[in-house]
PDB file of C-alpha atoms in Angstrom:
ATOM      1  CA  MET A 337     163.227  60.770  60.915  1.00 44.00           C
ATOM      2  CA  ILE A 338     161.632  64.010  62.071  1.00 47.00           C
ATOM      3  CA  SER A 339     163.614  67.069  61.067  1.00 52.00           C
ATOM      4  CA  ALA A 340     164.213  69.944  63.458  1.00 51.00           C
ATOM      5  CA  ALA A 341     162.292  72.235  61.098  1.00 52.00           C
ATOM      6  CA  SER A 342     159.049  70.287  61.539  1.00 55.00           C
ATOM      7  CA  GLY A 343     158.460  71.365  65.130  1.00 55.00           C
ATOM      8  CA  PRO A 344     157.710  75.026  64.340  1.00 60.00           C
ATOM      9  CA  CYS A 345     155.412  73.991  61.461  1.00 62.00           C
ATOM     10  CA  ILE A 346     153.381  71.741  63.738  1.00 60.00           C
ATOM     11  CA  CYS A 347     153.299  74.187  66.624  1.00 60.00           C
ATOM     12  CA  SER A 348     152.173  77.014  64.354  1.00 62.00           C
ATOM     13  CA  CYS A 349     148.949  75.126  63.617  1.00 57.00           C
ATOM     14  CA  TYR A 350     148.471  74.010  67.201  1.00 55.00           C
ATOM     15  CA  THR A 351     149.013  77.391  68.825  1.00 57.00           C
ATOM     16  CA  ALA A 352     146.868  79.148  66.218  1.00 55.00           C
ATOM     17  CA  LEU A 353     144.031  76.770  67.052  1.00 49.00           C
ATOM     18  CA  ALA A 354     144.424  77.507  70.749  1.00 48.00           C
ATOM     19  CA  GLU A 355     144.596  81.265  70.268  1.00 47.00           C
ATOM     20  CA  GLU A 356     141.940  81.770  67.594  1.00 41.00           C
ATOM     21  CA  GLU A 357     139.365  79.293  68.838  1.00 41.00           C
ATOM     22  CA  GLY A 358     140.207  79.554  72.519  1.00 41.00           C
ATOM     23  CA  ARG A 359     141.050  75.897  72.995  1.00 43.00           C
ATOM     24  CA  ALA A 360     144.148  73.740  72.857  1.00 41.00           C
ATOM     25  CA  ALA A 361     142.264  70.616  71.809  1.00 43.00           C
ATOM     26  CA  SER A 362     138.837  69.347  72.835  1.00 43.00           C
ATOM     27  CA  PRO A 363     136.887  72.241  74.385  1.00 42.00           C
ATOM     28  CA  SER A 364     134.920  69.934  76.677  1.00 48.00           C
ATOM     29  CA  ARG A 365     137.939  68.557  78.532  1.00 52.00           C
ATOM     30  CA  SER A 366     140.390  70.147  80.931  1.00 57.00           C
ATOM     31  CA  ALA A 367     143.144  67.731  79.881  1.00 66.00           C
ATOM     32  CA  ALA A 368     144.024  66.721  76.337  1.00 81.00           C
ATOM     33  CA  GLU A 369     145.581  63.527  75.040  1.00 89.00           C
ATOM     34  CA  VAL A 370     148.153  64.047  72.315  1.00 90.00           C
ATOM     35  CA  LEU A 371     149.625  61.291  70.128  1.00 94.00           C
ATOM     36  CA  ASP A 372     152.986  62.029  68.512  1.00 94.00           C
ATOM     37  CA  LEU A 373     153.093  59.451  65.714  1.00 96.00           C
ATOM     38  CA  GLY A 374     156.466  58.709  64.164  1.00 95.00           C
ATOM     39  CA  ALA A 375     157.907  60.620  67.087  1.00 94.00           C
ATOM     40  CA  GLY A 376     161.538  59.882  66.305  1.00 93.00           C
ATOM     41  CA  THR A 377     163.859  61.450  68.858  1.00 92.00           C
ATOM     42  CA  GLY A 378     161.174  63.638  70.425  1.00 91.00           C
ATOM     43  CA  LEU A 379     161.809  67.019  68.829  1.00 86.00           C
ATOM     44  CA  VAL A 380     158.122  67.807  68.462  1.00 84.00           C
ATOM     45  CA  CYS A 381     157.389  66.946  72.087  1.00 86.00           C
ATOM     46  CA  GLU A 382     159.857  69.537  73.303  1.00 82.00           C
ATOM     47  CA  ALA A 383     158.284  72.123  71.020  1.00 80.00           C
ATOM     48  CA  LEU A 384     154.780  71.280  72.234  1.00 80.00           C
ATOM     49  CA  ARG A 385     155.828  71.505  75.884  1.00 81.00           C
ATOM     50  CA  ASN A 386     156.892  75.096  75.275  1.00 77.00           C
ATOM     51  CA  ILE A 387     153.415  76.123  74.151  1.00 72.00           C
ATOM     52  CA  SER A 388     151.420  78.140  76.661  1.00 63.00           C
ATOM     53  CA  THR A 389     147.785  76.975  76.656  1.00 66.00           C
ATOM     54  CA  PRO A 390     145.075  76.737  79.329  1.00 62.00           C
ATOM     55  CA  THR A 391     144.706  73.024  78.627  1.00 68.00           C
ATOM     56  CA  ARG A 392     146.973  70.495  80.287  1.00 76.00           C
ATOM     57  CA  PHE A 393     147.945  67.695  77.927  1.00 81.00           C
ATOM     58  CA  SER A 394     149.676  64.331  78.067  1.00 89.00           C
ATOM     59  CA  ILE A 395     151.801  63.227  75.123  1.00 92.00           C
ATOM     60  CA  THR A 396     152.384  59.660  73.938  1.00 95.00           C
ATOM     61  CA  ALA A 397     155.196  58.869  71.515  1.00 96.00           C
ATOM     62  CA  VAL A 398     154.719  56.114  68.955  1.00 97.00           C
ATOM     63  CA  ASP A 399     157.530  54.976  66.666  1.00 97.00           C
ATOM     64  CA  VAL A 400     158.718  51.765  65.040  1.00 97.00           C
ATOM     65  CA  SER A 401     162.396  52.514  65.746  1.00 97.00           C
ATOM     66  CA  ALA A 402     163.676  51.432  69.169  1.00 97.00           C
ATOM     67  CA  LYS A 403     166.852  53.477  68.677  1.00 97.00           C
ATOM     68  CA  MET A 404     164.897  56.649  68.018  1.00 96.00           C
ATOM     69  CA  LEU A 405     162.635  56.059  70.997  1.00 97.00           C
ATOM     70  CA  ALA A 406     165.650  55.560  73.246  1.00 97.00           C
ATOM     71  CA  LYS A 407     166.704  59.109  72.365  1.00 95.00           C
ATOM     72  CA  ALA A 408     163.156  60.348  72.876  1.00 95.00           C
ATOM     73  CA  ARG A 409     163.024  58.692  76.296  1.00 96.00           C
ATOM     74  CA  ALA A 410     166.247  60.445  77.281  1.00 96.00           C
ATOM     75  CA  ARG A 411     164.505  63.805  76.801  1.00 93.00           C
ATOM     76  CA  ALA A 412     162.110  62.930  79.651  1.00 94.00           C
ATOM     77  CA  CYS A 413     159.375  64.740  77.745  1.00 92.00           C
ATOM     78  CA  TYR A 414     156.739  62.090  77.044  1.00 95.00           C
ATOM     79  CA  ASP A 415     154.144  60.695  79.412  1.00 95.00           C
ATOM     80  CA  ASP A 416     154.177  57.367  77.586  1.00 96.00           C
ATOM     81  CA  ILE A 417     156.243  55.741  74.837  1.00 97.00           C
ATOM     82  CA  GLU A 418     155.021  52.980  72.515  1.00 97.00           C
ATOM     83  CA  HIS A 419     157.380  50.947  70.321  1.00 98.00           C
ATOM     84  CA  ARG A 420     154.843  50.199  67.601  1.00 97.00           C
ATOM     85  CA  ASP A 421     154.048  50.619  63.937  1.00 97.00           C
ATOM     86  CA  ILE A 422     151.887  53.733  63.870  1.00 97.00           C
ATOM     87  CA  LEU A 423     149.095  52.324  61.715  1.00 96.00           C
ATOM     88  CA  ALA A 424     148.812  49.151  63.797  1.00 96.00           C
ATOM     89  CA  TYR A 425     148.787  51.268  66.953  1.00 95.00           C
ATOM     90  CA  LEU A 426     145.947  53.463  65.677  1.00 94.00           C
ATOM     91  CA  GLN A 427     143.884  50.495  64.565  1.00 92.00           C
ATOM     92  CA  ASP A 428     144.367  48.674  67.878  1.00 91.00           C
ATOM     93  CA  ARG A 429     143.450  51.778  69.874  1.00 91.00           C
ATOM     94  CA  ALA A 430     140.310  52.363  67.833  1.00 88.00           C
ATOM     95  CA  ALA A 431     139.240  48.731  68.262  1.00 88.00           C
ATOM     96  CA  ALA A 432     139.879  48.709  72.027  1.00 85.00           C
ATOM     97  CA  ILE A 433     138.306  52.090  72.761  1.00 68.00           C
ATOM     98  CA  PRO A 434     135.049  52.624  70.806  1.00 70.00           C
ATOM     99  CA  VAL A 435     134.554  56.127  72.226  1.00 65.00           C
ATOM    100  CA  HIS A 436     136.522  58.779  70.320  1.00 60.00           C
ATOM    101  CA  ARG A 437     138.740  60.401  72.900  1.00 79.00           C
ATOM    102  CA  VAL A 438     142.088  61.418  71.426  1.00 89.00           C
ATOM    103  CA  ASP A 439     142.282  65.180  71.162  1.00 89.00           C
ATOM    104  CA  VAL A 440     145.355  65.811  69.025  1.00 89.00           C
ATOM    105  CA  ILE A 441     147.324  63.574  66.658  1.00 93.00           C
ATOM    106  CA  VAL A 442     150.649  64.846  65.339  1.00 92.00           C
ATOM    107  CA  LEU A 443     152.510  63.467  62.319  1.00 93.00           C
ATOM    108  CA  ALA A 444     155.547  65.672  61.798  1.00 89.00           C
ATOM    109  CA  ASP A 445     157.579  64.841  58.688  1.00 89.00           C
ATOM    110  CA  VAL A 446     155.972  61.382  58.666  1.00 94.00           C
ATOM    111  CA  LEU A 447     153.472  61.340  55.801  1.00 95.00           C
ATOM    112  CA  VAL A 448     156.253  62.004  53.302  1.00 93.00           C
ATOM    113  CA  TYR A 449     156.871  58.256  53.581  1.00 94.00           C
ATOM    114  CA  PHE A 450     153.258  57.451  52.683  1.00 95.00           C
ATOM    115  CA  GLY A 451     151.852  57.877  49.200  1.00 92.00           C
ATOM    116  CA  GLU A 452     148.151  57.163  49.679  1.00 96.00           C
ATOM    117  CA  LEU A 453     146.880  58.963  52.779  1.00 97.00           C
ATOM    118  CA  ARG A 454     143.315  57.667  53.153  1.00 97.00           C
ATOM    119  CA  THR A 455     144.320  54.682  55.277  1.00 96.00           C
ATOM    120  CA  VAL A 456     146.454  56.469  57.842  1.00 97.00           C
ATOM    121  CA  LEU A 457     144.267  59.584  58.066  1.00 97.00           C
ATOM    122  CA  GLY A 458     141.176  57.374  58.256  1.00 96.00           C
ATOM    123  CA  ALA A 459     142.724  55.560  61.211  1.00 95.00           C
ATOM    124  CA  CYS A 460     143.431  58.933  62.827  1.00 95.00           C
ATOM    125  CA  SER A 461     139.865  60.105  62.251  1.00 93.00           C
ATOM    126  CA  ALA A 462     138.463  56.942  63.829  1.00 91.00           C
ATOM    127  CA  LEU A 463     140.292  57.726  67.062  1.00 92.00           C
ATOM    128  CA  LEU A 464     139.671  61.477  67.313  1.00 91.00           C
ATOM    129  CA  ALA A 465     137.228  63.165  69.626  1.00 88.00           C
ATOM    130  CA  GLU A 466     134.679  65.447  68.000  1.00 87.00           C
ATOM    131  CA  GLY A 467     136.563  68.649  67.311  1.00 85.00           C
ATOM    132  CA  GLY A 468     139.859  66.793  67.690  1.00 87.00           C
ATOM    133  CA  LEU A 469     142.793  67.867  65.605  1.00 89.00           C
ATOM    134  CA  VAL A 470     145.161  66.054  63.235  1.00 92.00           C
ATOM    135  CA  VAL A 471     148.254  68.121  62.484  1.00 91.00           C
ATOM    136  CA  PHE A 472     150.839  67.048  59.945  1.00 92.00           C
ATOM    137  CA  THR A 473     153.391  68.209  57.425  1.00 91.00           C
ATOM    138  CA  VAL A 474     153.801  67.110  53.817  1.00 93.00           C
ATOM    139  CA  GLU A 475     156.014  68.195  50.960  1.00 92.00           C
ATOM    140  CA  ASP A 476     154.147  70.320  48.437  1.00 90.00           C
ATOM    141  CA  LEU A 477     153.819  68.480  45.124  1.00 85.00           C
ATOM    142  CA  LEU A 478     153.636  71.782  43.259  1.00 68.00           C
ATOM    143  CA  GLN A 479     157.407  72.100  43.440  1.00 46.00           C
ATOM    144  CA  SER A 480     158.016  68.484  42.531  1.00 44.00           C
ATOM    145  CA  GLU A 481     157.793  66.016  39.697  1.00 51.00           C
ATOM    146  CA  GLY A 482     154.268  65.083  38.687  1.00 47.00           C
ATOM    147  CA  ALA A 483     152.619  68.358  39.651  1.00 48.00           C
ATOM    148  CA  GLY A 484     149.175  69.041  38.282  1.00 53.00           C
ATOM    149  CA  SER A 485     146.327  66.575  38.618  1.00 75.00           C
ATOM    150  CA  VAL A 486     148.478  63.866  40.235  1.00 86.00           C
ATOM    151  CA  PRO A 487     147.468  63.472  43.904  1.00 91.00           C
ATOM    152  CA  PHE A 488     150.887  62.309  45.101  1.00 93.00           C
ATOM    153  CA  ALA A 489     154.208  61.282  43.602  1.00 91.00           C
ATOM    154  CA  LEU A 490     157.479  59.740  44.696  1.00 91.00           C
ATOM    155  CA  GLN A 491     160.203  62.347  44.339  1.00 88.00           C
ATOM    156  CA  ARG A 492     163.898  61.996  43.579  1.00 85.00           C
ATOM    157  CA  SER A 493     164.565  62.414  47.290  1.00 86.00           C
ATOM    158  CA  GLY A 494     162.775  59.130  47.984  1.00 90.00           C
ATOM    159  CA  ARG A 495     159.992  60.985  49.802  1.00 92.00           C
ATOM    160  CA  PHE A 496     156.448  61.557  48.579  1.00 94.00           C
ATOM    161  CA  GLY A 497     155.009  64.917  47.664  1.00 92.00           C
ATOM    162  CA  HIS A 498     151.258  65.538  47.983  1.00 94.00           C
ATOM    163  CA  SER A 499     148.992  68.041  46.278  1.00 92.00           C
ATOM    164  CA  ARG A 500     146.769  70.407  48.194  1.00 92.00           C
ATOM    165  CA  SER A 501     143.699  69.248  46.292  1.00 92.00           C
ATOM    166  CA  TYR A 502     144.386  65.639  47.273  1.00 94.00           C
ATOM    167  CA  ILE A 503     144.614  66.536  50.969  1.00 96.00           C
ATOM    168  CA  GLU A 504     141.331  68.447  50.749  1.00 95.00           C
ATOM    169  CA  GLU A 505     139.665  65.543  48.915  1.00 96.00           C
ATOM    170  CA  VAL A 506     140.772  62.933  51.439  1.00 97.00           C
ATOM    171  CA  ALA A 507     139.764  65.144  54.368  1.00 97.00           C
ATOM    172  CA  ALA A 508     136.249  65.598  52.960  1.00 96.00           C
ATOM    173  CA  GLU A 509     135.841  61.853  52.408  1.00 96.00           C
ATOM    174  CA  LEU A 510     136.811  61.138  56.017  1.00 95.00           C
ATOM    175  CA  GLY A 511     134.599  63.769  57.646  1.00 93.00           C
ATOM    176  CA  LEU A 512     137.521  66.019  58.478  1.00 95.00           C
ATOM    177  CA  ALA A 513     137.418  69.762  57.930  1.00 95.00           C
ATOM    178  CA  VAL A 514     140.503  71.583  56.686  1.00 93.00           C
ATOM    179  CA  TRP A 515     141.067  74.075  59.472  1.00 87.00           C
ATOM    180  CA  ARG A 516     144.477  75.255  58.312  1.00 87.00           C
ATOM    181  CA  LEU A 517     146.661  74.642  55.274  1.00 90.00           C
ATOM    182  CA  GLN A 518     149.711  76.858  55.129  1.00 88.00           C
ATOM    183  CA  GLU A 519     153.109  76.860  53.495  1.00 88.00           C
ATOM    184  CA  CYS A 520     156.046  75.905  55.665  1.00 86.00           C
ATOM    185  CA  VAL A 521     159.575  74.521  55.479  1.00 85.00           C
ATOM    186  CA  PRO A 522     159.430  71.073  57.102  1.00 83.00           C
ATOM    187  CA  ARG A 523     163.078  70.236  56.394  1.00 81.00           C
ATOM    188  CA  THR A 524     166.178  71.250  54.472  1.00 80.00           C
ATOM    189  CA  ASP A 525     168.117  69.128  51.976  1.00 80.00           C
ATOM    190  CA  SER A 526     171.814  69.963  51.725  1.00 81.00           C
ATOM    191  CA  GLY A 527     171.051  73.394  53.060  1.00 82.00           C
ATOM    192  CA  VAL A 528     168.179  74.004  50.636  1.00 83.00           C
ATOM    193  CA  ALA A 529     164.717  74.660  52.068  1.00 84.00           C
ATOM    194  CA  VAL A 530     162.082  72.126  51.048  1.00 85.00           C
ATOM    195  CA  ARG A 531     158.707  73.652  50.271  1.00 86.00           C
ATOM    196  CA  GLY A 532     156.020  72.007  52.344  1.00 89.00           C
ATOM    197  CA  LEU A 533     152.596  72.370  53.868  1.00 91.00           C
ATOM    198  CA  ALA A 534     151.506  72.384  57.491  1.00 90.00           C
ATOM    199  CA  VAL A 535     147.981  71.017  57.684  1.00 92.00           C
ATOM    200  CA  GLY A 536     145.422  71.059  60.474  1.00 91.00           C
ATOM    201  CA  LEU A 537     142.282  68.918  60.096  1.00 94.00           C
ATOM    202  CA  THR A 538     139.440  68.800  62.615  1.00 92.00           C
ATOM    203  CA  ARG A 539     136.964  65.976  63.061  1.00 90.00           C
ATOM    204  CA  LEU A 540     133.366  66.928  62.331  1.00 82.00           C
ATOM    205  CA  PRO A 541     130.486  65.522  64.415  1.00 77.00           C
ATOM    206  CA  THR A 542     128.677  62.500  63.045  1.00 68.00           C
ATOM    207  CA  ALA A 543     124.927  61.868  63.110  1.00 59.00           C
ATOM    208  CA  SER A 544     125.257  59.534  66.112  1.00 57.00           C
ATOM    209  CA  GLU A 545     127.116  62.078  68.268  1.00 53.00           C
TER     210      GLU A 545
END
């Protein structure tokens, strides 16, 4: 479930992109499509709606939990809600729409339940517009068991931690540039701040584009 602390982490990357590069998402479009994957109860949507940007954007929630989506729907924040597994949703969208056209994909406090990230981030990359943005949070492996050369590890909390070098390696393999990688607190455990990373990756142009 998305923690309340994840919203500011995600929005920090998103607003910085808008302010520093002068765009909220794809610079060639007046309206952006945002996917909130693993949306939970919709906390991130409310945070995104409070951002002031020149680009109008629609937000689609995707989550496997019907109970969570019922709470998200009650917020009346999303333009569309999909009760789907996020990986299956991404793969189906990419197969049905060959043109890359999603501007922003958000995974707030979601990838802590994935160890290997190539599959899910690869599916995100396949759906992004050129210059599109993937924003996510992870827990920093440097504070956890298995730090060092290990790319990711299951922690005592039952969530995965990921190393910075692993994120950079996967991004490079998938044609994604690391636009921002900053420390953040994505959640608290029993009142203790969990050290995490807020990551922004942008999709680089391919030879055919």
